[in-house]
Amino acid sequence: MKTVIRTLVIDDERYSREELIHLLKQYPSIDIIGEGESGEQAIVLAMQLQPDVIFLDVEMPLMNGMEAAKALQELKNVPRIVFATAYPQFGVEAFRVDAVDYLLKPYDDDQLAETISRLEKLFLQKEENRPVKSAGRLAVEVEGEILYIHPHDILYISREEKVSKIVTVDHEYEVKTTMKELEERLHEFPFFRIHKSYLVHLNYVLRLTPWFNGAYQLELKGRDEMLSVSRTYAKAFRAALEL
């Protein structure tokens, strides 16, 4: 069972490369196995180290990131690519080489977290580590007792100050289980991350209201409070609702 994602970081700017490595090291699932400063090094290191994913800058001298990505497609073991660049205009071309994501500098914490989540879904086999569910119910510990909550009854989950709040149609529960773990355990149900602190059940979405800077306010059926949909998640969230 794979437990970590073997990762290369390629960027010709030293400080930018070091910043990204520092950010990636915050994620236990990411194992930095090497770094380089050119497209040529990306190919050589990929052949030598067999990474799962390469975080690849676009604008580099000689062989740029796009050229390197195309060359990497010819390897026997093709790594997945995450482009990391200050230039948004290469986005369309990036997905022509099947990039997992396209990160813009300066790095946004929410966007990076979403990228890591995508990589984890691609590479990590979590079934053996996932807590056991009872008859399709979510088991959580509340004040020393184990409660079993049906996922269909959950409207949303929020996280604040190391406490997760599970809001159902008729009750609210505070648990110490992390948002990430709850999201993993609910992966078979129609839940969607709208913010680093909110996970919502798509079936209860009532209304999206534009807010500012590309963000939205979300209204759920039967609730008075409005939830924030961050700009990072807004486009994917709208797409999920319109399927």
Short mmCIF file of C-alpha atoms in Angstrom, two decimals:
data_model
loop_
_atom_site.label_atom_id
_atom_site.label_comp_id
_atom_site.label_asym_id
_atom_site.label_seq_id
_atom_site.Cartn_x
_atom_site.Cartn_y
_atom_site.Cartn_z
CA MET A 1 0.00 0.00 0.00
CA LYS A 2 1.37 3.39 -0.99
CA THR A 3 1.60 5.71 2.01
CA VAL A 4 3.38 8.75 0.51
CA ILE A 5 3.52 10.57 -2.81
CA ARG A 6 7.07 10.72 -4.18
CA THR A 7 7.53 14.29 -5.34
CA LEU A 8 10.00 16.34 -7.38
CA VAL A 9 10.07 20.15 -7.41
CA ILE A 10 11.50 21.85 -10.52
CA ASP A 11 11.90 25.64 -10.64
CA ASP A 12 14.79 27.73 -11.95
CA GLU A 13 14.25 30.34 -9.20
CA ARG A 14 15.91 29.10 -6.03
CA TYR A 15 13.74 30.99 -3.52
CA SER A 16 10.54 30.08 -5.28
CA ARG A 17 11.62 26.43 -5.28
CA GLU A 18 12.51 26.54 -1.58
CA GLU A 19 9.19 28.19 -0.71
CA LEU A 20 7.19 25.49 -2.48
CA ILE A 21 9.24 22.71 -0.87
CA HIS A 22 8.61 24.29 2.54
CA LEU A 23 4.85 24.42 1.88
CA LEU A 24 4.72 20.86 0.59
CA LYS A 25 6.56 19.52 3.62
CA GLN A 26 3.56 20.54 5.74
CA TYR A 27 1.65 17.62 4.19
CA PRO A 28 2.50 14.16 5.60
CA SER A 29 1.44 12.52 2.34
CA ILE A 30 4.15 14.35 0.35
CA ASP A 31 7.71 13.00 0.25
CA ILE A 32 10.15 15.39 -1.46
CA ILE A 33 12.68 13.10 -3.15
CA GLY A 34 14.51 15.69 -5.25
CA GLU A 35 14.63 19.15 -6.77
CA GLY A 36 15.98 20.74 -9.91
CA GLU A 37 16.22 24.02 -11.78
CA SER A 38 15.54 23.16 -15.42
CA GLY A 39 13.39 21.13 -17.77
CA GLU A 40 16.37 18.95 -18.60
CA GLN A 41 16.90 18.15 -14.92
CA ALA A 42 13.22 17.28 -14.61
CA ILE A 43 13.62 14.55 -17.21
CA VAL A 44 16.89 13.19 -15.82
CA LEU A 45 15.63 13.13 -12.25
CA ALA A 46 12.34 11.57 -13.33
CA MET A 47 14.23 8.70 -14.96
CA GLN A 48 16.54 8.27 -11.98
CA LEU A 49 14.12 8.69 -9.08
CA GLN A 50 10.76 7.56 -10.54
CA PRO A 51 8.59 10.21 -8.84
CA ASP A 52 4.82 10.00 -8.65
CA VAL A 53 4.39 13.71 -9.32
CA ILE A 54 6.49 16.67 -10.45
CA PHE A 55 5.69 20.25 -9.44
CA LEU A 56 6.99 21.98 -12.55
CA ASP A 57 7.63 25.66 -13.29
CA VAL A 58 6.67 26.82 -16.80
CA GLU A 59 9.00 29.68 -17.62
CA MET A 60 12.56 28.30 -17.54
CA PRO A 61 15.51 28.85 -19.89
CA LEU A 62 16.37 26.37 -22.65
CA MET A 63 13.70 23.68 -22.12
CA ASN A 64 10.64 25.22 -20.47
CA GLY A 65 8.10 23.41 -18.34
CA MET A 66 5.65 22.71 -21.17
CA GLU A 67 8.36 21.17 -23.32
CA ALA A 68 9.59 19.09 -20.38
CA ALA A 69 6.06 17.88 -19.63
CA LYS A 70 5.61 16.69 -23.21
CA ALA A 71 8.95 14.88 -23.07
CA LEU A 72 8.02 13.24 -19.77
CA GLN A 73 4.98 11.68 -21.46
CA GLU A 74 7.40 9.44 -23.39
CA LEU A 75 8.86 7.81 -20.28
CA LYS A 76 7.97 4.27 -19.31
CA ASN A 77 6.67 5.44 -15.92
CA VAL A 78 5.00 8.77 -16.60
CA PRO A 79 4.80 11.06 -13.55
CA ARG A 80 1.79 13.27 -12.98
CA ILE A 81 2.39 16.99 -13.44
CA VAL A 82 1.38 19.98 -11.35
CA PHE A 83 2.41 23.24 -13.00
CA ALA A 84 3.50 26.01 -10.62
CA THR A 85 3.96 29.37 -12.31
CA ALA A 86 3.34 33.09 -12.12
CA TYR A 87 1.84 33.08 -15.63
CA PRO A 88 -1.88 32.21 -15.95
CA GLN A 89 -1.92 32.21 -19.75
CA PHE A 90 -0.53 28.66 -20.01
CA GLY A 91 -3.53 27.08 -18.30
CA VAL A 92 -5.18 25.62 -21.41
CA GLU A 93 -1.93 24.17 -22.72
CA ALA A 94 -1.23 22.66 -19.29
CA PHE A 95 -4.30 20.48 -19.40
CA ARG A 96 -3.44 19.27 -22.88
CA VAL A 97 -0.62 17.34 -21.23
CA ASP A 98 -3.05 15.98 -18.63
CA ALA A 99 -1.79 18.12 -15.76
CA VAL A 100 -3.33 17.42 -12.38
CA ASP A 101 -3.46 21.11 -11.52
CA TYR A 102 -2.11 24.57 -12.33
CA LEU A 103 -0.89 26.54 -9.30
CA LEU A 104 -0.33 30.26 -9.57
CA LYS A 105 2.34 32.18 -7.67
CA PRO A 106 2.14 33.55 -5.04
CA TYR A 107 0.76 30.29 -3.70
CA ASP A 108 -2.69 30.26 -2.14
CA ASP A 109 -3.09 27.94 0.86
CA ASP A 110 -6.58 26.82 -0.15
CA GLN A 111 -5.57 26.09 -3.72
CA LEU A 112 -2.51 24.13 -2.63
CA ALA A 113 -4.61 22.10 -0.19
CA GLU A 114 -7.04 21.27 -2.98
CA THR A 115 -4.16 20.16 -5.21
CA ILE A 116 -2.78 17.87 -2.51
CA SER A 117 -6.25 16.42 -2.00
CA ARG A 118 -6.45 15.58 -5.71
CA LEU A 119 -3.05 13.92 -5.59
CA GLU A 120 -4.00 11.89 -2.55
CA LYS A 121 -7.10 10.62 -4.32
CA LEU A 122 -4.97 9.65 -7.30
CA PHE A 123 -2.19 7.87 -5.45
CA LEU A 124 -3.04 6.86 -1.91
CA GLN A 125 -4.94 3.70 -1.10
CA LYS A 126 -6.83 4.61 2.07
CA GLU A 127 -9.25 1.75 2.51
CA GLU A 128 -7.09 -0.05 5.06
CA ASN A 129 -6.76 3.04 7.22
CA ARG A 130 -10.31 4.34 6.92
CA PRO A 131 -12.31 3.97 10.17
CA VAL A 132 -15.01 1.33 9.99
CA LYS A 133 -18.50 2.53 9.14
CA SER A 134 -21.56 0.84 10.55
CA ALA A 135 -24.30 0.09 7.98
CA GLY A 136 -23.34 3.17 5.96
CA ARG A 137 -23.34 5.44 9.01
CA LEU A 138 -20.66 7.80 10.24
CA ALA A 139 -19.31 6.76 13.65
CA VAL A 140 -18.11 9.69 15.79
CA GLU A 141 -17.20 10.09 19.43
CA VAL A 142 -19.23 12.71 21.30
CA GLU A 143 -18.60 13.26 25.02
CA GLY A 144 -17.25 9.75 25.50
CA GLU A 145 -20.01 8.00 23.56
CA ILE A 146 -19.98 6.60 20.02
CA LEU A 147 -22.79 8.00 17.91
CA TYR A 148 -23.81 6.77 14.46
CA ILE A 149 -24.95 9.52 12.12
CA HIS A 150 -26.53 8.82 8.76
CA PRO A 151 -24.64 10.85 6.12
CA HIS A 152 -27.91 11.69 4.34
CA ASP A 153 -28.93 13.67 7.44
CA ILE A 154 -25.79 15.85 7.47
CA LEU A 155 -26.22 19.33 6.00
CA TYR A 156 -22.67 20.52 6.49
CA ILE A 157 -19.52 20.20 8.58
CA SER A 158 -17.43 23.13 9.78
CA ARG A 159 -14.05 23.36 11.51
CA GLU A 160 -12.94 25.97 14.05
CA GLU A 161 -10.25 25.92 16.74
CA LYS A 162 -9.55 22.18 16.46
CA VAL A 163 -13.23 21.27 16.78
CA SER A 164 -15.42 19.98 13.95
CA LYS A 165 -19.14 20.75 14.08
CA ILE A 166 -21.45 18.31 12.31
CA VAL A 167 -24.77 19.97 11.52
CA THR A 168 -27.63 17.58 10.74
CA VAL A 169 -31.29 18.19 9.93
CA ASP A 170 -32.21 18.07 13.61
CA HIS A 171 -29.04 18.33 15.70
CA GLU A 172 -25.47 19.63 15.97
CA TYR A 173 -22.49 17.62 17.21
CA GLU A 174 -19.02 18.82 18.18
CA VAL A 175 -16.24 16.27 17.61
CA LYS A 176 -12.45 16.29 17.63
CA THR A 177 -12.21 14.35 14.36
CA THR A 178 -10.41 16.47 11.74
CA MET A 179 -12.15 17.87 8.70
CA LYS A 180 -9.81 15.92 6.44
CA GLU A 181 -10.67 12.60 8.11
CA LEU A 182 -14.40 13.31 7.98
CA GLU A 183 -14.13 14.19 4.30
CA GLU A 184 -12.33 10.92 3.60
CA ARG A 185 -14.89 8.89 5.48
CA LEU A 186 -17.75 10.55 3.59
CA HIS A 187 -16.16 10.19 0.15
CA GLU A 188 -18.94 7.87 -1.10
CA PHE A 189 -21.60 10.48 -0.41
CA PRO A 190 -22.29 13.80 -2.23
CA PHE A 191 -20.24 16.08 -0.03
CA PHE A 192 -18.09 18.91 -1.41
CA ARG A 193 -15.44 21.18 0.11
CA ILE A 194 -16.43 24.83 -0.39
CA HIS A 195 -13.81 26.35 1.92
CA LYS A 196 -10.93 25.07 4.01
CA SER A 197 -13.38 25.16 6.96
CA TYR A 198 -16.61 23.93 5.32
CA LEU A 199 -17.82 20.66 3.82
CA VAL A 200 -21.43 20.65 2.54
CA HIS A 201 -23.96 18.08 1.36
CA LEU A 202 -24.82 18.97 -2.24
CA ASN A 203 -28.42 17.78 -1.90
CA TYR A 204 -29.16 20.54 0.62
CA VAL A 205 -27.83 23.45 -1.44
CA LEU A 206 -30.58 26.02 -1.99
CA ARG A 207 -28.98 29.20 -3.30
CA LEU A 208 -25.59 30.69 -4.28
CA THR A 209 -25.19 34.44 -4.04
CA PRO A 210 -22.16 36.25 -5.55
CA TRP A 211 -20.17 38.01 -2.86
CA PHE A 212 -16.86 39.64 -3.81
CA ASN A 213 -13.56 38.75 -5.49
CA GLY A 214 -15.09 35.64 -7.04
CA ALA A 215 -16.40 34.25 -3.75
CA TYR A 216 -20.01 33.29 -2.97
CA GLN A 217 -22.40 33.02 -0.06
CA LEU A 218 -24.21 29.69 0.20
CA GLU A 219 -27.69 29.07 1.62
CA LEU A 220 -28.71 25.56 2.65
CA LYS A 221 -32.24 24.20 2.97
CA GLY A 222 -33.62 24.65 6.46
CA ARG A 223 -30.76 26.87 7.72
CA ASP A 224 -30.61 30.61 8.34
CA GLU A 225 -26.82 31.03 8.37
CA MET A 226 -24.89 31.73 5.17
CA LEU A 227 -21.72 29.75 4.45
CA SER A 228 -18.71 31.14 2.60
CA VAL A 229 -17.65 29.57 -0.69
CA SER A 230 -14.04 30.60 -1.25
CA ARG A 231 -12.87 31.69 -4.68
CA THR A 232 -10.52 28.69 -4.79
CA TYR A 233 -13.40 26.20 -4.66
CA ALA A 234 -16.13 28.26 -6.38
CA LYS A 235 -15.65 27.13 -9.99
CA ALA A 236 -15.43 23.41 -9.15
CA PHE A 237 -18.36 23.70 -6.75
CA ARG A 238 -20.59 25.30 -9.36
CA ALA A 239 -19.61 22.59 -11.82
CA ALA A 240 -20.51 19.89 -9.29
CA LEU A 241 -23.94 21.44 -8.77
CA GLU A 242 -24.65 21.67 -12.50
CA LEU A 243 -23.85 18.05 -13.39
#
